[in-house]
Amino acid sequence: MTERGLRKRLTGTVVRNQMNKTALVLVERLTRHGSYKKYVRRRAKYMAHDPKDMCQIGDKVRIIESRPISKRKRWQVIDIIEKANG
């Protein structure tokens, strides 16, 4: 099977899993400010497709870019890196 080009991969934390087959993943990254040269923490939330509903709140997951699955879902959960405590 051939790969469909380079797809982005991100790592984040699940903050919501109440939707059916969907997890809301919070991704934090550090960027350098253009004029002040200080590192600023940026965050973004992505809706990710979780077909088996395995993600729990607090889990650290890896997501990958995919075709549009619904209006706001363009990412899929690849694997769970670390389970949440409890």
GROMACS .gro file of N, CA, C and O in nm:
model
  344
    1MET      N    1   0.084  -0.118   0.000
    1MET     CA    2   0.000   0.000   0.000
    1MET      C    3   0.089   0.124   0.000
    1MET      O    4   0.186   0.133   0.073
    2THR      N    5   0.055   0.222  -0.081
    2THR     CA    6   0.137   0.343  -0.089
    2THR      C    7   0.085   0.447   0.010
    2THR      O    8  -0.034   0.456   0.039
    3GLU      N    9   0.178   0.525   0.062
    3GLU     CA   10   0.145   0.631   0.156
    3GLU      C   11   0.087   0.750   0.079
    3GLU      O   12   0.133   0.781  -0.031
    4ARG      N   13  -0.012   0.817   0.136
    4ARG     CA   14  -0.078   0.927   0.067
    4ARG      C   15  -0.011   1.061   0.095
    4ARG      O   16  -0.075   1.157   0.129
    5GLY      N   17   0.119   1.067   0.086
    5GLY     CA   18   0.189   1.192   0.111
    5GLY      C   19   0.216   1.209   0.259
    5GLY      O   20   0.182   1.125   0.342
    6LEU      N   21   0.280   1.318   0.294
    6LEU     CA   22   0.315   1.345   0.434
    6LEU      C   23   0.193   1.400   0.507
    6LEU      O   24   0.134   1.499   0.463
    7ARG      N   25   0.159   1.337   0.618
    7ARG     CA   26   0.047   1.383   0.698
    7ARG      C   27   0.100   1.427   0.834
    7ARG      O   28   0.190   1.366   0.889
    8LYS      N   29   0.045   1.536   0.886
    8LYS     CA   30   0.090   1.590   1.013
    8LYS      C   31   0.054   1.496   1.127
    8LYS      O   32  -0.053   1.434   1.127
    9ARG      N   33   0.143   1.487   1.226
    9ARG     CA   34   0.119   1.410   1.348
    9ARG      C   35   0.139   1.502   1.467
    9ARG      O   36   0.237   1.576   1.472
   10LEU      N   37   0.046   1.498   1.560
   10LEU     CA   38   0.053   1.582   1.679
   10LEU      C   39   0.032   1.497   1.803
   10LEU      O   40  -0.029   1.390   1.797
   11THR      N   41   0.080   1.546   1.915
   11THR     CA   42   0.064   1.480   2.043
   11THR      C   43  -0.008   1.575   2.138
   11THR      O   44   0.028   1.692   2.147
   12GLY      N   45  -0.112   1.524   2.205
   12GLY     CA   46  -0.188   1.610   2.295
   12GLY      C   47  -0.260   1.531   2.402
   12GLY      O   48  -0.246   1.409   2.413
   13THR      N   49  -0.342   1.603   2.478
   13THR     CA   50  -0.416   1.545   2.590
   13THR      C   51  -0.565   1.550   2.562
   13THR      O   52  -0.616   1.652   2.514
   14VAL      N   53  -0.635   1.442   2.593
   14VAL     CA   54  -0.780   1.438   2.573
   14VAL      C   55  -0.847   1.521   2.683
   14VAL      O   56  -0.823   1.499   2.802
   15VAL      N   57  -0.930   1.618   2.642
   15VAL     CA   58  -0.998   1.703   2.739
   15VAL      C   59  -1.148   1.676   2.744
   15VAL      O   60  -1.216   1.717   2.837
   16ARG      N   61  -1.200   1.604   2.643
   16ARG     CA   62  -1.343   1.574   2.640
   16ARG      C   63  -1.365   1.450   2.556
   16ARG      O   64  -1.305   1.434   2.451
   17ASN      N   65  -1.454   1.361   2.603
   17ASN     CA   66  -1.483   1.240   2.526
   17ASN      C   67  -1.631   1.202   2.532
   17ASN      O   68  -1.666   1.087   2.517
   18GLN      N   69  -1.718   1.300   2.552
   18GLN     CA   70  -1.861   1.272   2.565
   18GLN      C   71  -1.927   1.241   2.432
   18GLN      O   72  -2.032   1.178   2.428
   19MET      N   73  -1.866   1.284   2.322
   19MET     CA   74  -1.927   1.261   2.191
   19MET      C   75  -1.903   1.117   2.145
   19MET      O   76  -1.808   1.053   2.188
   20ASN      N   77  -1.989   1.071   2.058
   20ASN     CA   78  -1.980   0.934   2.009
   20ASN      C   79  -1.868   0.923   1.906
   20ASN      O   80  -1.869   0.993   1.805
   21LYS      N   81  -1.768   0.838   1.933
   21LYS     CA   82  -1.654   0.812   1.845
   21LYS      C   83  -1.570   0.937   1.817
   21LYS      O   84  -1.508   0.949   1.712
   22THR      N   85  -1.569   1.030   1.911
   22THR     CA   86  -1.492   1.153   1.894
   22THR      C   87  -1.426   1.191   2.025
   22THR      O   88  -1.486   1.177   2.131
   23ALA      N   89  -1.303   1.240   2.016
   23ALA     CA   90  -1.232   1.291   2.133
   23ALA      C   91  -1.181   1.431   2.102
   23ALA      O   92  -1.135   1.457   1.991
   24LEU      N   93  -1.190   1.519   2.199
   24LEU     CA   94  -1.138   1.655   2.183
   24LEU      C   95  -0.998   1.657   2.244
   24LEU      O   96  -0.981   1.631   2.363
   25VAL      N   97  -0.898   1.685   2.160
   25VAL     CA   98  -0.758   1.677   2.200
   25VAL      C   99  -0.698   1.817   2.206
   25VAL      O  100  -0.708   1.894   2.110
   26LEU      N  101  -0.635   1.848   2.320
   26LEU     CA  102  -0.569   1.977   2.339
   26LEU      C  103  -0.420   1.960   2.311
   26LEU      O  104  -0.353   1.878   2.374
   27VAL      N  105  -0.369   2.039   2.215
   27VAL     CA  106  -0.228   2.032   2.176
   27VAL      C  107  -0.162   2.164   2.215
   27VAL      O  108  -0.210   2.271   2.176
   28GLU      N  109  -0.054   2.155   2.293
   28GLU     CA  110   0.021   2.275   2.332
   28GLU      C  111   0.154   2.277   2.260
   28GLU      O  112   0.216   2.172   2.241
   29ARG      N  113   0.197   2.395   2.220
   29ARG     CA  114   0.327   2.409   2.155
   29ARG      C  115   0.390   2.542   2.197
   29ARG      O  116   0.320   2.634   2.237
   30LEU      N  117   0.522   2.548   2.188
   30LEU     CA  118   0.595   2.670   2.220
   30LEU      C  119   0.640   2.736   2.090
   30LEU      O  120   0.699   2.672   2.005
   31THR      N  121   0.609   2.865   2.078
   31THR     CA  122   0.656   2.941   1.962
   31THR      C  123   0.731   3.063   2.013
   31THR      O  124   0.703   3.113   2.122
   32ARG      N  125   0.822   3.110   1.932
   32ARG     CA  126   0.902   3.226   1.970
   32ARG      C  127   0.835   3.352   1.916
   32ARG      O  128   0.798   3.359   1.798
   33HIS      N  129   0.817   3.451   2.003
   33HIS     CA  130   0.755   3.577   1.963
   33HIS      C  131   0.847   3.649   1.865
   33HIS      O  132   0.970   3.652   1.884
   34GLY      N  133   0.789   3.710   1.762
   34GLY     CA  134   0.867   3.771   1.657
   34GLY      C  135   0.955   3.886   1.702
   34GLY      O  136   1.074   3.890   1.669
   35SER      N  137   0.901   3.979   1.778
   35SER     CA  138   0.980   4.096   1.815
   35SER      C  139   1.041   4.087   1.955
   35SER      O  140   1.149   4.140   1.979
   36TYR      N  141   0.974   4.019   2.048
   36TYR     CA  142   1.025   4.012   2.185
   36TYR      C  143   1.116   3.893   2.210
   36TYR      O  144   1.180   3.885   2.314
   37LYS      N  145   1.119   3.799   2.119
   37LYS     CA  146   1.205   3.680   2.126
   37LYS      C  147   1.180   3.593   2.250
   37LYS      O  148   1.265   3.517   2.292
   38LYS      N  149   1.061   3.607   2.308
   38LYS     CA  150   1.024   3.527   2.424
   38LYS      C  151   0.940   3.409   2.375
   38LYS      O  152   0.864   3.423   2.279
   39TYR      N  153   0.955   3.296   2.441
   39TYR     CA  154   0.876   3.178   2.403
   39TYR      C  155   0.736   3.189   2.463
   39TYR      O  156   0.719   3.212   2.583
   40VAL      N  157   0.636   3.173   2.376
   40VAL     CA  158   0.496   3.185   2.415
   40VAL      C  159   0.428   3.050   2.396
   40VAL      O  160   0.450   2.982   2.296
   41ARG      N  161   0.346   3.012   2.493
   41ARG     CA  162   0.276   2.885   2.487
   41ARG      C  163   0.146   2.902   2.408
   41ARG      O  164   0.061   2.984   2.444
   42ARG      N  165   0.131   2.828   2.300
   42ARG     CA  166   0.010   2.832   2.218
   42ARG      C  167  -0.064   2.701   2.234
   42ARG      O  168  -0.001   2.595   2.244
   43ARG      N  169  -0.196   2.705   2.233
   43ARG     CA  170  -0.274   2.583   2.244
   43ARG      C  171  -0.383   2.582   2.137
   43ARG      O  172  -0.433   2.687   2.098
   44ALA      N  173  -0.418   2.461   2.095
   44ALA     CA  174  -0.524   2.443   1.997
   44ALA      C  175  -0.598   2.315   2.030
   44ALA      O  176  -0.539   2.219   2.081
   45LYS      N  177  -0.729   2.313   2.002
   45LYS     CA  178  -0.809   2.194   2.025
   45LYS      C  179  -0.848   2.133   1.891
   45LYS      O  180  -0.888   2.204   1.799
   46TYR      N  181  -0.834   2.003   1.883
   46TYR     CA  182  -0.867   1.931   1.761
   46TYR      C  183  -0.968   1.822   1.792
   46TYR      O  184  -0.953   1.750   1.891
   47MET      N  185  -1.070   1.809   1.707
   47MET     CA  186  -1.162   1.697   1.718
   47MET      C  187  -1.102   1.580   1.643
   47MET      O  188  -1.071   1.592   1.524
   48ALA      N  189  -1.085   1.467   1.711
   48ALA     CA  190  -1.020   1.351   1.651
   48ALA      C  191  -1.115   1.232   1.652
   48ALA      O  192  -1.188   1.210   1.749
   49HIS      N  193  -1.112   1.155   1.545
   49HIS     CA  194  -1.196   1.037   1.531
   49HIS      C  195  -1.138   0.924   1.615
   49HIS      O  196  -1.022   0.888   1.600
   50ASP      N  197  -1.220   0.870   1.703
   50ASP     CA  198  -1.180   0.759   1.792
   50ASP      C  199  -1.283   0.647   1.773
   50ASP      O  200  -1.380   0.638   1.848
   51PRO      N  201  -1.264   0.561   1.673
   51PRO     CA  202  -1.370   0.465   1.634
   51PRO      C  203  -1.408   0.366   1.743
   51PRO      O  204  -1.522   0.323   1.749
   52LYS      N  205  -1.317   0.331   1.834
   52LYS     CA  206  -1.347   0.232   1.937
   52LYS      C  207  -1.380   0.295   2.072
   52LYS      O  208  -1.397   0.224   2.170
   53ASP      N  209  -1.388   0.426   2.079
   53ASP     CA  210  -1.414   0.499   2.204
   53ASP      C  211  -1.322   0.455   2.316
   53ASP      O  212  -1.365   0.429   2.428
   54MET      N  213  -1.193   0.446   2.288
   54MET     CA  214  -1.095   0.400   2.386
   54MET      C  215  -1.038   0.515   2.470
   54MET      O  216  -0.986   0.492   2.578
   55CYS      N  217  -1.044   0.638   2.421
   55CYS     CA  218  -0.983   0.751   2.490
   55CYS      C  219  -1.063   0.792   2.613
   55CYS      O  220  -1.186   0.798   2.608
   56GLN      N  221  -0.991   0.822   2.721
   56GLN     CA  222  -1.050   0.876   2.843
   56GLN      C  223  -0.991   1.014   2.868
   56GLN      O  224  -0.884   1.047   2.816
   57ILE      N  225  -1.059   1.093   2.948
   57ILE     CA  226  -1.011   1.228   2.979
   57ILE      C  227  -0.877   1.218   3.052
   57ILE      O  228  -0.862   1.142   3.146
   58GLY      N  229  -0.779   1.293   3.004
   58GLY     CA  230  -0.646   1.294   3.064
   58GLY      C  231  -0.545   1.206   2.992
   58GLY      O  232  -0.427   1.213   3.021
   59ASP      N  233  -0.590   1.123   2.899
   59ASP     CA  234  -0.499   1.037   2.824
   59ASP      C  235  -0.411   1.121   2.732
   59ASP      O  236  -0.457   1.221   2.674
   60LYS      N  237  -0.286   1.080   2.717
   60LYS     CA  238  -0.195   1.144   2.622
   60LYS      C  239  -0.201   1.062   2.494
   60LYS      O  240  -0.174   0.942   2.496
   61VAL      N  241  -0.240   1.126   2.383
   61VAL     CA  242  -0.263   1.053   2.257
   61VAL      C  243  -0.185   1.115   2.143
   61VAL      O  244  -0.144   1.231   2.148
   62ARG      N  245  -0.164   1.036   2.038
   62ARG     CA  246  -0.103   1.083   1.915
   62ARG      C  247  -0.212   1.083   1.808
   62ARG      O  248  -0.283   0.983   1.791
   63ILE      N  249  -0.225   1.196   1.737
   63ILE     CA  250  -0.326   1.206   1.632
   63ILE      C  251  -0.259   1.234   1.498
   63ILE      O  252  -0.147   1.286   1.493
   64ILE      N  253  -0.329   1.197   1.390
   64ILE     CA  254  -0.275   1.215   1.255
   64ILE      C  255  -0.381   1.282   1.168
   64ILE      O  256  -0.501   1.261   1.187
   65GLU      N  257  -0.335   1.363   1.077
   65GLU     CA  258  -0.422   1.433   0.984
   65GLU      C  259  -0.490   1.332   0.890
   65GLU      O  260  -0.427   1.235   0.849
   66SER      N  261  -0.616   1.356   0.856
   66SER     CA  262  -0.687   1.264   0.767
   66SER      C  263  -0.787   1.340   0.682
   66SER      O  264  -0.798   1.462   0.691
   67ARG      N  265  -0.859   1.265   0.603
   67ARG     CA  266  -0.964   1.327   0.521
   67ARG      C  267  -1.075   1.377   0.612
   67ARG      O  268  -1.088   1.331   0.726
   68PRO      N  269  -1.158   1.470   0.565
   68PRO     CA  270  -1.269   1.519   0.649
   68PRO      C  271  -1.368   1.407   0.681
   68PRO      O  272  -1.417   1.339   0.591
   69ILE      N  273  -1.393   1.387   0.809
   69ILE     CA  274  -1.486   1.283   0.853
   69ILE      C  275  -1.622   1.344   0.883
   69ILE      O  276  -1.725   1.283   0.858
   70SER      N  277  -1.622   1.467   0.935
   70SER     CA  278  -1.745   1.542   0.956
   70SER      C  279  -1.711   1.691   0.942
   70SER      O  280  -1.604   1.724   0.893
   71LYS      N  281  -1.801   1.777   0.987
   71LYS     CA  282  -1.781   1.920   0.968
   71LYS      C  283  -1.651   1.971   1.031
   71LYS      O  284  -1.579   2.049   0.971
   72ARG      N  285  -1.619   1.925   1.153
   72ARG     CA  286  -1.500   1.973   1.223
   72ARG      C  287  -1.394   1.867   1.246
   72ARG      O  288  -1.289   1.897   1.302
   73LYS      N  289  -1.420   1.743   1.208
   73LYS     CA  290  -1.325   1.633   1.234
   73LYS      C  291  -1.236   1.611   1.112
   73LYS      O  292  -1.283   1.568   1.007
   74ARG      N  293  -1.105   1.639   1.130
   74ARG     CA  294  -1.006   1.615   1.024
   74ARG      C  295  -0.885   1.541   1.077
   74ARG      O  296  -0.779   1.541   1.016
   75TRP      N  297  -0.897   1.481   1.195
   75TRP     CA  298  -0.787   1.411   1.260
   75TRP      C  299  -0.835   1.275   1.309
   75TRP      O  300  -0.954   1.257   1.335
   76GLN      N  301  -0.742   1.181   1.325
   76GLN     CA  302  -0.774   1.049   1.378
   76GLN      C  303  -0.676   1.015   1.489
   76GLN      O  304  -0.558   1.051   1.482
   77VAL      N  305  -0.724   0.944   1.591
   77VAL     CA  306  -0.638   0.898   1.700
   77VAL      C  307  -0.561   0.775   1.650
   77VAL      O  308  -0.622   0.678   1.607
   78ILE      N  309  -0.428   0.782   1.654
   78ILE     CA  310  -0.345   0.666   1.614
   78ILE      C  311  -0.329   0.572   1.731
   78ILE      O  312  -0.361   0.454   1.722
   79ASP      N  313  -0.276   0.624   1.842
   79ASP     CA  314  -0.253   0.538   1.958
   79ASP      C  315  -0.255   0.623   2.085
   79ASP      O  316  -0.242   0.745   2.082
   80ILE      N  317  -0.272   0.552   2.197
   80ILE     CA  318  -0.269   0.614   2.328
   80ILE      C  319  -0.129   0.596   2.384
   80ILE      O  320  -0.084   0.484   2.404
   81ILE      N  321  -0.060   0.707   2.406
   81ILE     CA  322   0.078   0.702   2.455
   81ILE      C  323   0.081   0.669   2.604
   81ILE      O  324   0.157   0.588   2.650
   82GLU      N  325  -0.006   0.738   2.680
   82GLU     CA  326  -0.007   0.723   2.825
   82GLU      C  327  -0.150   0.734   2.876
   82GLU      O  328  -0.221   0.828   2.840
   83LYS      N  329  -0.192   0.636   2.955
   83LYS     CA  330  -0.327   0.640   3.012
   83LYS      C  331  -0.330   0.735   3.132
   83LYS      O  332  -0.231   0.755   3.200
   84ALA      N  333  -0.450   0.792   3.157
   84ALA     CA  334  -0.467   0.884   3.269
   84ALA      C  335  -0.469   0.806   3.399
   84ALA      O  336  -0.508   0.689   3.403
   85ASN      N  337  -0.426   0.869   3.506
   85ASN     CA  338  -0.429   0.805   3.638
   85ASN      C  339  -0.572   0.798   3.687
   85ASN      O  340  -0.644   0.897   3.686
   86GLY      N  341  -0.613   0.681   3.733
   86GLY     CA  342  -0.747   0.666   3.790
   86GLY      C  343  -0.840   0.606   3.703
   86GLY      O  344  -0.904   0.574   3.630
   0.00000   0.00000   0.00000
